Amino acid sequence: MRRWAGFAVAVALLGASPLRAGVIDRQQQPPANESRTWLAWGGETTFHFNPDELARLDLAIASIDRASRRVDGVAGKRYGLVAFPALDASPLEIRHEGRSIAGIGGGALRHAGGFVLSDARGTIDLRGFALRASAGSRTGLAVVGADGTVWFTADHAHYGFDEASSNAFSMRHMNLRLAPALAARLGHAELAGAPVGGLEFHAHAFAETRS
């Protein structure tokens, strides 16, 4: 197994105000029978990588491009973190019915930066990655490369608006998992869905009413 060395990571939040998981801020609450779509754009996406799992899979971070901040992970002690700014011009739709999230809609939260993975077969380029709806999951996300391949999935989000700002939305504490394409590339298709860390994003949001 190759050592996971030189991987720098980042944690970036859109402010220090607390967020309530799985609830809609009072200022954003629609009537119980109203449908809305939140358009989330910009902000930052943070990956939390487990260095022990990456080493076990013989998977490494070869390079990082345009990260906001970086902090090293330490095997057996702490996860590595890396965060990237999202593009303002590429919104992700988050649908809800009344006061409950109905699911992730269309669109994609795209990023100019990203990272390159390396394994025994070469490299996997995740620069210019995007977050979009994960197929077969109501509130799950897919981490998609610029070529359209889904390399990771993320699920079990805690979500909510910033209590101090009705236009700041986050999905956080998500489980980051190997997607089938990455598991197959590693020669272990049975590992699809295996956890390798966590994922979160903090974004600007606008609640668009659709009566």
mmCIF file with all atom_site columns, C-alpha atoms in Angstrom:
data_model
loop_
_atom_site.group_PDB
_atom_site.id
_atom_site.type_symbol
_atom_site.label_atom_id
_atom_site.label_alt_id
_atom_site.label_comp_id
_atom_site.label_asym_id
_atom_site.label_entity_id
_atom_site.label_seq_id
_atom_site.pdbx_PDB_ins_code
_atom_site.Cartn_x
_atom_site.Cartn_y
_atom_site.Cartn_z
_atom_site.occupancy
_atom_site.B_iso_or_equiv
_atom_site.pdbx_formal_charge
_atom_site.auth_seq_id
_atom_site.auth_comp_id
_atom_site.auth_asym_id
_atom_site.auth_atom_id
_atom_site.pdbx_PDB_model_num
ATOM 1   C CA . MET A 1 1   ? 0.000   0.000  0.000   1.00 0.00 ? 1   MET A CA 1
ATOM 2   C CA . ARG A 1 2   ? 1.265   3.471  -0.814  1.00 0.00 ? 2   ARG A CA 1
ATOM 3   C CA . ARG A 1 3   ? 1.426   5.991  1.961   1.00 0.00 ? 3   ARG A CA 1
ATOM 4   C CA . TRP A 1 4   ? -0.999  8.845  1.891   1.00 0.00 ? 4   TRP A CA 1
ATOM 5   C CA . ALA A 1 5   ? 1.570   11.637 2.009   1.00 0.00 ? 5   ALA A CA 1
ATOM 6   C CA . GLY A 1 6   ? 1.567   15.304 1.298   1.00 0.00 ? 6   GLY A CA 1
ATOM 7   C CA . PHE A 1 7   ? -2.209  15.628 1.226   1.00 0.00 ? 7   PHE A CA 1
ATOM 8   C CA . ALA A 1 8   ? -3.207  19.091 2.399   1.00 0.00 ? 8   ALA A CA 1
ATOM 9   C CA . VAL A 1 9   ? -6.779  19.830 3.265   1.00 0.00 ? 9   VAL A CA 1
ATOM 10  C CA . ALA A 1 10  ? -9.221  22.570 4.070   1.00 0.00 ? 10  ALA A CA 1
ATOM 11  C CA . VAL A 1 11  ? -12.135 23.487 6.258   1.00 0.00 ? 11  VAL A CA 1
ATOM 12  C CA . ALA A 1 12  ? -14.172 26.476 5.151   1.00 0.00 ? 12  ALA A CA 1
ATOM 13  C CA . LEU A 1 13  ? -17.498 27.608 6.579   1.00 0.00 ? 13  LEU A CA 1
ATOM 14  C CA . LEU A 1 14  ? -19.733 30.493 5.582   1.00 0.00 ? 14  LEU A CA 1
ATOM 15  C CA . GLY A 1 15  ? -19.762 31.991 9.068   1.00 0.00 ? 15  GLY A CA 1
ATOM 16  C CA . ALA A 1 16  ? -19.977 30.888 12.657  1.00 0.00 ? 16  ALA A CA 1
ATOM 17  C CA . SER A 1 17  ? -23.767 30.990 13.139  1.00 0.00 ? 17  SER A CA 1
ATOM 18  C CA . PRO A 1 18  ? -25.344 27.686 14.213  1.00 0.00 ? 18  PRO A CA 1
ATOM 19  C CA . LEU A 1 19  ? -27.577 25.742 11.837  1.00 0.00 ? 19  LEU A CA 1
ATOM 20  C CA . ARG A 1 20  ? -30.492 23.542 12.762  1.00 0.00 ? 20  ARG A CA 1
ATOM 21  C CA . ALA A 1 21  ? -30.361 20.139 11.144  1.00 0.00 ? 21  ALA A CA 1
ATOM 22  C CA . GLY A 1 22  ? -33.285 19.040 9.028   1.00 0.00 ? 22  GLY A CA 1
ATOM 23  C CA . VAL A 1 23  ? -35.512 22.058 9.594   1.00 0.00 ? 23  VAL A CA 1
ATOM 24  C CA . ILE A 1 24  ? -36.522 25.113 7.579   1.00 0.00 ? 24  ILE A CA 1
ATOM 25  C CA . ASP A 1 25  ? -35.792 28.490 9.116   1.00 0.00 ? 25  ASP A CA 1
ATOM 26  C CA . ARG A 1 26  ? -38.930 30.293 10.311  1.00 0.00 ? 26  ARG A CA 1
ATOM 27  C CA . GLN A 1 27  ? -38.389 33.088 7.784   1.00 0.00 ? 27  GLN A CA 1
ATOM 28  C CA . GLN A 1 28  ? -38.348 30.476 4.992   1.00 0.00 ? 28  GLN A CA 1
ATOM 29  C CA . GLN A 1 29  ? -41.241 28.310 6.145   1.00 0.00 ? 29  GLN A CA 1
ATOM 30  C CA . PRO A 1 30  ? -43.942 28.087 3.454   1.00 0.00 ? 30  PRO A CA 1
ATOM 31  C CA . PRO A 1 31  ? -47.542 27.086 4.100   1.00 0.00 ? 31  PRO A CA 1
ATOM 32  C CA . ALA A 1 32  ? -47.904 23.348 4.558   1.00 0.00 ? 32  ALA A CA 1
ATOM 33  C CA . ASN A 1 33  ? -49.463 22.873 1.112   1.00 0.00 ? 33  ASN A CA 1
ATOM 34  C CA . GLU A 1 34  ? -46.997 24.995 -0.884  1.00 0.00 ? 34  GLU A CA 1
ATOM 35  C CA . SER A 1 35  ? -44.240 23.671 -3.140  1.00 0.00 ? 35  SER A CA 1
ATOM 36  C CA . ARG A 1 36  ? -40.955 25.487 -3.454  1.00 0.00 ? 36  ARG A CA 1
ATOM 37  C CA . THR A 1 37  ? -37.535 25.048 -4.999  1.00 0.00 ? 37  THR A CA 1
ATOM 38  C CA . TRP A 1 38  ? -34.445 26.375 -3.263  1.00 0.00 ? 38  TRP A CA 1
ATOM 39  C CA . LEU A 1 39  ? -31.711 27.403 -5.661  1.00 0.00 ? 39  LEU A CA 1
ATOM 40  C CA . ALA A 1 40  ? -28.327 26.873 -3.973  1.00 0.00 ? 40  ALA A CA 1
ATOM 41  C CA . TRP A 1 41  ? -25.224 28.400 -5.534  1.00 0.00 ? 41  TRP A CA 1
ATOM 42  C CA . GLY A 1 42  ? -21.727 29.570 -4.628  1.00 0.00 ? 42  GLY A CA 1
ATOM 43  C CA . GLY A 1 43  ? -20.339 28.998 -1.161  1.00 0.00 ? 43  GLY A CA 1
ATOM 44  C CA . GLU A 1 44  ? -17.955 26.110 -0.482  1.00 0.00 ? 44  GLU A CA 1
ATOM 45  C CA . THR A 1 45  ? -17.820 22.327 -0.486  1.00 0.00 ? 45  THR A CA 1
ATOM 46  C CA . THR A 1 46  ? -15.629 20.472 2.012   1.00 0.00 ? 46  THR A CA 1
ATOM 47  C CA . PHE A 1 47  ? -14.367 16.893 1.765   1.00 0.00 ? 47  PHE A CA 1
ATOM 48  C CA . HIS A 1 48  ? -13.369 14.972 4.906   1.00 0.00 ? 48  HIS A CA 1
ATOM 49  C CA . PHE A 1 49  ? -11.111 12.088 3.915   1.00 0.00 ? 49  PHE A CA 1
ATOM 50  C CA . ASN A 1 50  ? -10.199 9.171  6.179   1.00 0.00 ? 50  ASN A CA 1
ATOM 51  C CA . PRO A 1 51  ? -6.462  8.598  5.520   1.00 0.00 ? 51  PRO A CA 1
ATOM 52  C CA . ASP A 1 52  ? -6.605  5.048  6.851   1.00 0.00 ? 52  ASP A CA 1
ATOM 53  C CA . GLU A 1 53  ? -9.342  4.075  4.385   1.00 0.00 ? 53  GLU A CA 1
ATOM 54  C CA . LEU A 1 54  ? -7.524  5.685  1.463   1.00 0.00 ? 54  LEU A CA 1
ATOM 55  C CA . ALA A 1 55  ? -4.356  3.772  2.343   1.00 0.00 ? 55  ALA A CA 1
ATOM 56  C CA . ARG A 1 56  ? -6.287  0.512  2.651   1.00 0.00 ? 56  ARG A CA 1
ATOM 57  C CA . LEU A 1 57  ? -7.668  1.059  -0.851  1.00 0.00 ? 57  LEU A CA 1
ATOM 58  C CA . ASP A 1 58  ? -4.236  2.039  -2.218  1.00 0.00 ? 58  ASP A CA 1
ATOM 59  C CA . LEU A 1 59  ? -5.829  5.337  -3.205  1.00 0.00 ? 59  LEU A CA 1
ATOM 60  C CA . ALA A 1 60  ? -4.003  8.642  -2.835  1.00 0.00 ? 60  ALA A CA 1
ATOM 61  C CA . ILE A 1 61  ? -4.480  12.339 -3.486  1.00 0.00 ? 61  ILE A CA 1
ATOM 62  C CA . ALA A 1 62  ? -1.911  13.165 -6.156  1.00 0.00 ? 62  ALA A CA 1
ATOM 63  C CA . SER A 1 63  ? -2.598  16.905 -6.368  1.00 0.00 ? 63  SER A CA 1
ATOM 64  C CA . ILE A 1 64  ? -5.023  19.614 -5.262  1.00 0.00 ? 64  ILE A CA 1
ATOM 65  C CA . ASP A 1 65  ? -6.016  22.622 -7.351  1.00 0.00 ? 65  ASP A CA 1
ATOM 66  C CA . ARG A 1 66  ? -7.471  25.923 -6.102  1.00 0.00 ? 66  ARG A CA 1
ATOM 67  C CA . ALA A 1 67  ? -8.438  24.783 -2.612  1.00 0.00 ? 67  ALA A CA 1
ATOM 68  C CA . SER A 1 68  ? -9.666  27.446 -0.183  1.00 0.00 ? 68  SER A CA 1
ATOM 69  C CA . ARG A 1 69  ? -7.677  26.105 2.799   1.00 0.00 ? 69  ARG A CA 1
ATOM 70  C CA . ARG A 1 70  ? -5.783  22.947 3.627   1.00 0.00 ? 70  ARG A CA 1
ATOM 71  C CA . VAL A 1 71  ? -5.067  20.919 6.759   1.00 0.00 ? 71  VAL A CA 1
ATOM 72  C CA . ASP A 1 72  ? -3.173  17.626 6.776   1.00 0.00 ? 72  ASP A CA 1
ATOM 73  C CA . GLY A 1 73  ? -4.869  14.446 7.847   1.00 0.00 ? 73  GLY A CA 1
ATOM 74  C CA . VAL A 1 74  ? -2.972  12.121 10.192  1.00 0.00 ? 74  VAL A CA 1
ATOM 75  C CA . ALA A 1 75  ? -3.398  8.343  9.929   1.00 0.00 ? 75  ALA A CA 1
ATOM 76  C CA . GLY A 1 76  ? -5.037  6.944  13.033  1.00 0.00 ? 76  GLY A CA 1
ATOM 77  C CA . LYS A 1 77  ? -5.643  10.408 14.492  1.00 0.00 ? 77  LYS A CA 1
ATOM 78  C CA . ARG A 1 78  ? -7.669  12.766 12.321  1.00 0.00 ? 78  ARG A CA 1
ATOM 79  C CA . TYR A 1 79  ? -9.326  13.080 8.953   1.00 0.00 ? 79  TYR A CA 1
ATOM 80  C CA . GLY A 1 80  ? -7.850  15.215 6.224   1.00 0.00 ? 80  GLY A CA 1
ATOM 81  C CA . LEU A 1 81  ? -9.999  18.104 4.984   1.00 0.00 ? 81  LEU A CA 1
ATOM 82  C CA . VAL A 1 82  ? -10.041 20.022 1.726   1.00 0.00 ? 82  VAL A CA 1
ATOM 83  C CA . ALA A 1 83  ? -12.511 22.729 0.669   1.00 0.00 ? 83  ALA A CA 1
ATOM 84  C CA . PHE A 1 84  ? -13.233 24.310 -2.714  1.00 0.00 ? 84  PHE A CA 1
ATOM 85  C CA . PRO A 1 85  ? -15.271 27.388 -3.660  1.00 0.00 ? 85  PRO A CA 1
ATOM 86  C CA . ALA A 1 86  ? -18.383 26.693 -5.735  1.00 0.00 ? 86  ALA A CA 1
ATOM 87  C CA . LEU A 1 87  ? -19.309 28.738 -8.785  1.00 0.00 ? 87  LEU A CA 1
ATOM 88  C CA . ASP A 1 88  ? -22.064 31.329 -8.457  1.00 0.00 ? 88  ASP A CA 1
ATOM 89  C CA . ALA A 1 89  ? -23.340 30.691 -11.994 1.00 0.00 ? 89  ALA A CA 1
ATOM 90  C CA . SER A 1 90  ? -24.186 27.014 -11.435 1.00 0.00 ? 90  SER A CA 1
ATOM 91  C CA . PRO A 1 91  ? -27.117 26.429 -9.036  1.00 0.00 ? 91  PRO A CA 1
ATOM 92  C CA . LEU A 1 92  ? -28.406 23.190 -7.552  1.00 0.00 ? 92  LEU A CA 1
ATOM 93  C CA . GLU A 1 93  ? -32.162 22.781 -7.060  1.00 0.00 ? 93  GLU A CA 1
ATOM 94  C CA . ILE A 1 94  ? -33.407 21.594 -3.656  1.00 0.00 ? 94  ILE A CA 1
ATOM 95  C CA . ARG A 1 95  ? -37.126 20.820 -3.715  1.00 0.00 ? 95  ARG A CA 1
ATOM 96  C CA . HIS A 1 96  ? -39.504 20.729 -0.789  1.00 0.00 ? 96  HIS A CA 1
ATOM 97  C CA . GLU A 1 97  ? -43.222 20.252 -0.237  1.00 0.00 ? 97  GLU A CA 1
ATOM 98  C CA . GLY A 1 98  ? -44.591 22.331 2.594   1.00 0.00 ? 98  GLY A CA 1
ATOM 99  C CA . ARG A 1 99  ? -42.073 22.074 5.441   1.00 0.00 ? 99  ARG A CA 1
ATOM 100 C CA . SER A 1 100 ? -40.312 18.877 4.333   1.00 0.00 ? 100 SER A CA 1
ATOM 101 C CA . ILE A 1 101 ? -37.560 18.364 1.769   1.00 0.00 ? 101 ILE A CA 1
ATOM 102 C CA . ALA A 1 102 ? -38.877 16.398 -1.204  1.00 0.00 ? 102 ALA A CA 1
ATOM 103 C CA . GLY A 1 103 ? -35.471 15.801 -2.731  1.00 0.00 ? 103 GLY A CA 1
ATOM 104 C CA . ILE A 1 104 ? -32.581 17.180 -4.727  1.00 0.00 ? 104 ILE A CA 1
ATOM 105 C CA . GLY A 1 105 ? -33.783 18.537 -8.063  1.00 0.00 ? 105 GLY A CA 1
ATOM 106 C CA . GLY A 1 106 ? -31.955 19.399 -11.256 1.00 0.00 ? 106 GLY A CA 1
ATOM 107 C CA . GLY A 1 107 ? -28.890 21.476 -11.819 1.00 0.00 ? 107 GLY A CA 1
ATOM 108 C CA . ALA A 1 108 ? -25.414 21.034 -10.383 1.00 0.00 ? 108 ALA A CA 1
ATOM 109 C CA . LEU A 1 109 ? -23.212 22.905 -7.929  1.00 0.00 ? 109 LEU A CA 1
ATOM 110 C CA . ARG A 1 110 ? -19.999 23.205 -9.952  1.00 0.00 ? 110 ARG A CA 1
ATOM 111 C CA . HIS A 1 111 ? -16.471 24.028 -8.799  1.00 0.00 ? 111 HIS A CA 1
ATOM 112 C CA . ALA A 1 112 ? -13.473 25.438 -10.646 1.00 0.00 ? 112 ALA A CA 1
ATOM 113 C CA . GLY A 1 113 ? -10.962 23.672 -8.385  1.00 0.00 ? 113 GLY A CA 1
ATOM 114 C CA . GLY A 1 114 ? -10.680 20.069 -7.317  1.00 0.00 ? 114 GLY A CA 1
ATOM 115 C CA . PHE A 1 115 ? -8.180  17.250 -6.883  1.00 0.00 ? 115 PHE A CA 1
ATOM 116 C CA . VAL A 1 116 ? -6.557  14.365 -8.734  1.00 0.00 ? 116 VAL A CA 1
ATOM 117 C CA . LEU A 1 117 ? -6.648  10.845 -7.288  1.00 0.00 ? 117 LEU A CA 1
ATOM 118 C CA . SER A 1 118 ? -4.010  8.239  -8.057  1.00 0.00 ? 118 SER A CA 1
ATOM 119 C CA . ASP A 1 119 ? -4.237  4.460  -7.914  1.00 0.00 ? 119 ASP A CA 1
ATOM 120 C CA . ALA A 1 120 ? -2.460  1.465  -9.443  1.00 0.00 ? 120 ALA A CA 1
ATOM 121 C CA . ARG A 1 121 ? -4.021  2.200  -12.848 1.00 0.00 ? 121 ARG A CA 1
ATOM 122 C CA . GLY A 1 122 ? -3.080  5.861  -13.054 1.00 0.00 ? 122 GLY A CA 1
ATOM 123 C CA . THR A 1 123 ? -5.011  9.008  -12.145 1.00 0.00 ? 123 THR A CA 1
ATOM 124 C CA . ILE A 1 124 ? -8.616  10.160 -11.785 1.00 0.00 ? 124 ILE A CA 1
ATOM 125 C CA . ASP A 1 125 ? -9.170  13.846 -12.453 1.00 0.00 ? 125 ASP A CA 1
ATOM 126 C CA . LEU A 1 126 ? -11.746 15.508 -10.206 1.00 0.00 ? 126 LEU A CA 1
ATOM 127 C CA . ARG A 1 127 ? -10.775 19.062 -11.041 1.00 0.00 ? 127 ARG A CA 1
ATOM 128 C CA . GLY A 1 128 ? -13.901 20.952 -12.030 1.00 0.00 ? 128 GLY A CA 1
ATOM 129 C CA . PHE A 1 129 ? -16.128 18.492 -10.128 1.00 0.00 ? 129 PHE A CA 1
ATOM 130 C CA . ALA A 1 130 ? -19.813 19.095 -9.465  1.00 0.00 ? 130 ALA A CA 1
ATOM 131 C CA . LEU A 1 131 ? -22.414 18.078 -6.888  1.00 0.00 ? 131 LEU A CA 1
ATOM 132 C CA . ARG A 1 132 ? -25.731 16.886 -8.279  1.00 0.00 ? 132 ARG A CA 1
ATOM 133 C CA . ALA A 1 133 ? -28.622 14.632 -7.281  1.00 0.00 ? 133 ALA A CA 1
ATOM 134 C CA . SER A 1 134 ? -27.632 11.023 -6.613  1.00 0.00 ? 134 SER A CA 1
ATOM 135 C CA . ALA A 1 135 ? -29.754 8.561  -8.591  1.00 0.00 ? 135 ALA A CA 1
ATOM 136 C CA . GLY A 1 136 ? -32.120 6.525  -6.435  1.00 0.00 ? 136 GLY A CA 1
ATOM 137 C CA . SER A 1 137 ? -31.673 8.735  -3.367  1.00 0.00 ? 137 SER A CA 1
ATOM 138 C CA . ARG A 1 138 ? -34.104 11.443 -2.263  1.00 0.00 ? 138 ARG A CA 1
ATOM 139 C CA . THR A 1 139 ? -31.561 13.731 -0.577  1.00 0.00 ? 139 THR A CA 1
ATOM 140 C CA . GLY A 1 140 ? -28.261 12.116 -1.584  1.00 0.00 ? 140 GLY A CA 1
ATOM 141 C CA . LEU A 1 141 ? -25.566 13.806 -3.644  1.00 0.00 ? 141 LEU A CA 1
ATOM 142 C CA . ALA A 1 142 ? -23.232 12.548 -6.356  1.00 0.00 ? 142 ALA A CA 1
ATOM 143 C CA . VAL A 1 143 ? -19.683 13.867 -6.779  1.00 0.00 ? 143 VAL A CA 1
ATOM 144 C CA . VAL A 1 144 ? -19.246 14.027 -10.540 1.00 0.00 ? 144 VAL A CA 1
ATOM 145 C CA . GLY A 1 145 ? -16.057 14.554 -12.522 1.00 0.00 ? 145 GLY A CA 1
ATOM 146 C CA . ALA A 1 146 ? -15.888 16.982 -15.443 1.00 0.00 ? 146 ALA A CA 1
ATOM 147 C CA . ASP A 1 147 ? -16.257 13.952 -17.751 1.00 0.00 ? 147 ASP A CA 1
ATOM 148 C CA . GLY A 1 148 ? -19.643 13.083 -16.192 1.00 0.00 ? 148 GLY A CA 1
ATOM 149 C CA . THR A 1 149 ? -18.454 10.053 -14.185 1.00 0.00 ? 149 THR A CA 1
ATOM 150 C CA . VAL A 1 150 ? -19.833 9.689  -10.647 1.00 0.00 ? 150 VAL A CA 1
ATOM 151 C CA . TRP A 1 151 ? -16.846 8.831  -8.422  1.00 0.00 ? 151 TRP A CA 1
ATOM 152 C CA . PHE A 1 152 ? -18.350 9.352  -4.951  1.00 0.00 ? 152 PHE A CA 1
ATOM 153 C CA . THR A 1 153 ? -21.797 9.572  -3.387  1.00 0.00 ? 153 THR A CA 1
ATOM 154 C CA . ALA A 1 154 ? -22.872 11.269 -0.160  1.00 0.00 ? 154 ALA A CA 1
ATOM 155 C CA . ASP A 1 155 ? -25.920 10.605 2.002   1.00 0.00 ? 155 ASP A CA 1
ATOM 156 C CA . HIS A 1 156 ? -27.634 11.071 5.395   1.00 0.00 ? 156 HIS A CA 1
ATOM 157 C CA . ALA A 1 157 ? -27.363 14.873 5.350   1.00 0.00 ? 157 ALA A CA 1
ATOM 158 C CA . HIS A 1 158 ? -28.180 17.228 8.167   1.00 0.00 ? 158 HIS A CA 1
ATOM 159 C CA . TYR A 1 159 ? -29.605 20.259 6.391   1.00 0.00 ? 159 TYR A CA 1
ATOM 160 C CA . GLY A 1 160 ? -30.925 23.687 7.239   1.00 0.00 ? 160 GLY A CA 1
ATOM 161 C CA . PHE A 1 161 ? -30.790 27.441 6.830   1.00 0.00 ? 161 PHE A CA 1
ATOM 162 C CA . ASP A 1 162 ? -28.438 29.561 8.901   1.00 0.00 ? 162 ASP A CA 1
ATOM 163 C CA . GLU A 1 163 ? -30.436 30.847 11.861  1.00 0.00 ? 163 GLU A CA 1
ATOM 164 C CA . ALA A 1 164 ? -28.922 34.315 11.380  1.00 0.00 ? 164 ALA A CA 1
ATOM 165 C CA . SER A 1 165 ? -29.463 34.438 7.609   1.00 0.00 ? 165 SER A CA 1
ATOM 166 C CA . SER A 1 166 ? -32.386 33.060 5.623   1.00 0.00 ? 166 SER A CA 1
ATOM 167 C CA . ASN A 1 167 ? -30.320 32.932 2.430   1.00 0.00 ? 167 ASN A CA 1
ATOM 168 C CA . ALA A 1 168 ? -27.479 30.669 3.638   1.00 0.00 ? 168 ALA A CA 1
ATOM 169 C CA . PHE A 1 169 ? -28.200 26.941 3.308   1.00 0.00 ? 169 PHE A CA 1
ATOM 170 C CA . SER A 1 170 ? -26.090 23.886 4.125   1.00 0.00 ? 170 SER A CA 1
ATOM 171 C CA . MET A 1 171 ? -26.071 20.108 3.842   1.00 0.00 ? 171 MET A CA 1
ATOM 172 C CA . ARG A 1 172 ? -23.493 18.718 6.248   1.00 0.00 ? 172 ARG A CA 1
ATOM 173 C CA . HIS A 1 173 ? -22.287 15.666 8.201   1.00 0.00 ? 173 HIS A CA 1
ATOM 174 C CA . MET A 1 174 ? -22.859 13.541 5.086   1.00 0.00 ? 174 MET A CA 1
ATOM 175 C CA . ASN A 1 175 ? -21.246 10.127 4.638   1.00 0.00 ? 175 ASN A CA 1
ATOM 176 C CA . LEU A 1 176 ? -18.852 10.139 1.659   1.00 0.00 ? 176 LEU A CA 1
ATOM 177 C CA . ARG A 1 177 ? -18.874 6.757  -0.103  1.00 0.00 ? 177 ARG A CA 1
ATOM 178 C CA . LEU A 1 178 ? -17.234 5.043  -3.065  1.00 0.00 ? 178 LEU A CA 1
ATOM 179 C CA . ALA A 1 179 ? -19.467 5.140  -6.118  1.00 0.00 ? 179 ALA A CA 1
ATOM 180 C CA . PRO A 1 180 ? -19.728 1.950  -8.236  1.00 0.00 ? 180 PRO A CA 1
ATOM 181 C CA . ALA A 1 181 ? -17.419 3.382  -10.926 1.00 0.00 ? 181 ALA A CA 1
ATOM 182 C CA . LEU A 1 182 ? -14.599 4.001  -8.452  1.00 0.00 ? 182 LEU A CA 1
ATOM 183 C CA . ALA A 1 183 ? -15.065 0.657  -6.687  1.00 0.00 ? 183 ALA A CA 1
ATOM 184 C CA . ALA A 1 184 ? -14.929 -1.130 -10.043 1.00 0.00 ? 184 ALA A CA 1
ATOM 185 C CA . ARG A 1 185 ? -11.812 0.771  -11.099 1.00 0.00 ? 185 ARG A CA 1
ATOM 186 C CA . LEU A 1 186 ? -10.111 -0.315 -7.867  1.00 0.00 ? 186 LEU A CA 1
ATOM 187 C CA . GLY A 1 187 ? -10.931 -3.926 -8.755  1.00 0.00 ? 187 GLY A CA 1
ATOM 188 C CA . HIS A 1 188 ? -13.389 -4.356 -5.887  1.00 0.00 ? 188 HIS A CA 1
ATOM 189 C CA . ALA A 1 189 ? -16.906 -3.770 -7.187  1.00 0.00 ? 189 ALA A CA 1
ATOM 190 C CA . GLU A 1 190 ? -18.249 -5.157 -3.914  1.00 0.00 ? 190 GLU A CA 1
ATOM 191 C CA . LEU A 1 191 ? -16.926 -2.051 -2.139  1.00 0.00 ? 191 LEU A CA 1
ATOM 192 C CA . ALA A 1 192 ? -19.429 0.272  -3.832  1.00 0.00 ? 192 ALA A CA 1
ATOM 193 C CA . GLY A 1 193 ? -21.001 2.275  -1.021  1.00 0.00 ? 193 GLY A CA 1
ATOM 194 C CA . ALA A 1 194 ? -18.049 1.819  1.349   1.00 0.00 ? 194 ALA A CA 1
ATOM 195 C CA . PRO A 1 195 ? -17.462 4.964  3.458   1.00 0.00 ? 195 PRO A CA 1
ATOM 196 C CA . VAL A 1 196 ? -14.204 6.867  2.996   1.00 0.00 ? 196 VAL A CA 1
ATOM 197 C CA . GLY A 1 197 ? -15.000 10.086 4.844   1.00 0.00 ? 197 GLY A CA 1
ATOM 198 C CA . GLY A 1 198 ? -17.528 12.897 4.904   1.00 0.00 ? 198 GLY A CA 1
ATOM 199 C CA . LEU A 1 199 ? -18.874 15.762 2.805   1.00 0.00 ? 199 LEU A CA 1
ATOM 200 C CA . GLU A 1 200 ? -20.619 19.071 3.393   1.00 0.00 ? 200 GLU A CA 1
ATOM 201 C CA . PHE A 1 201 ? -21.506 22.191 1.496   1.00 0.00 ? 201 PHE A CA 1
ATOM 202 C CA . HIS A 1 202 ? -22.503 25.678 2.581   1.00 0.00 ? 202 HIS A CA 1
ATOM 203 C CA . ALA A 1 203 ? -24.120 27.788 -0.117  1.00 0.00 ? 203 ALA A CA 1
ATOM 204 C CA . HIS A 1 204 ? -26.169 30.888 -0.807  1.00 0.00 ? 204 HIS A CA 1
ATOM 205 C CA . ALA A 1 205 ? -29.832 30.063 -1.381  1.00 0.00 ? 205 ALA A CA 1
ATOM 206 C CA . PHE A 1 206 ? -32.984 31.598 -2.762  1.00 0.00 ? 206 PHE A CA 1
ATOM 207 C CA . ALA A 1 207 ? -36.426 30.130 -2.097  1.00 0.00 ? 207 ALA A CA 1
ATOM 208 C CA . GLU A 1 208 ? -38.335 30.195 -5.374  1.00 0.00 ? 208 GLU A CA 1
ATOM 209 C CA . THR A 1 209 ? -42.100 29.726 -4.995  1.00 0.00 ? 209 THR A CA 1
ATOM 210 C CA . ARG A 1 210 ? -43.844 27.439 -7.464  1.00 0.00 ? 210 ARG A CA 1
ATOM 211 C CA . SER A 1 211 ? -47.576 27.542 -6.798  1.00 0.00 ? 211 SER A CA 1
#
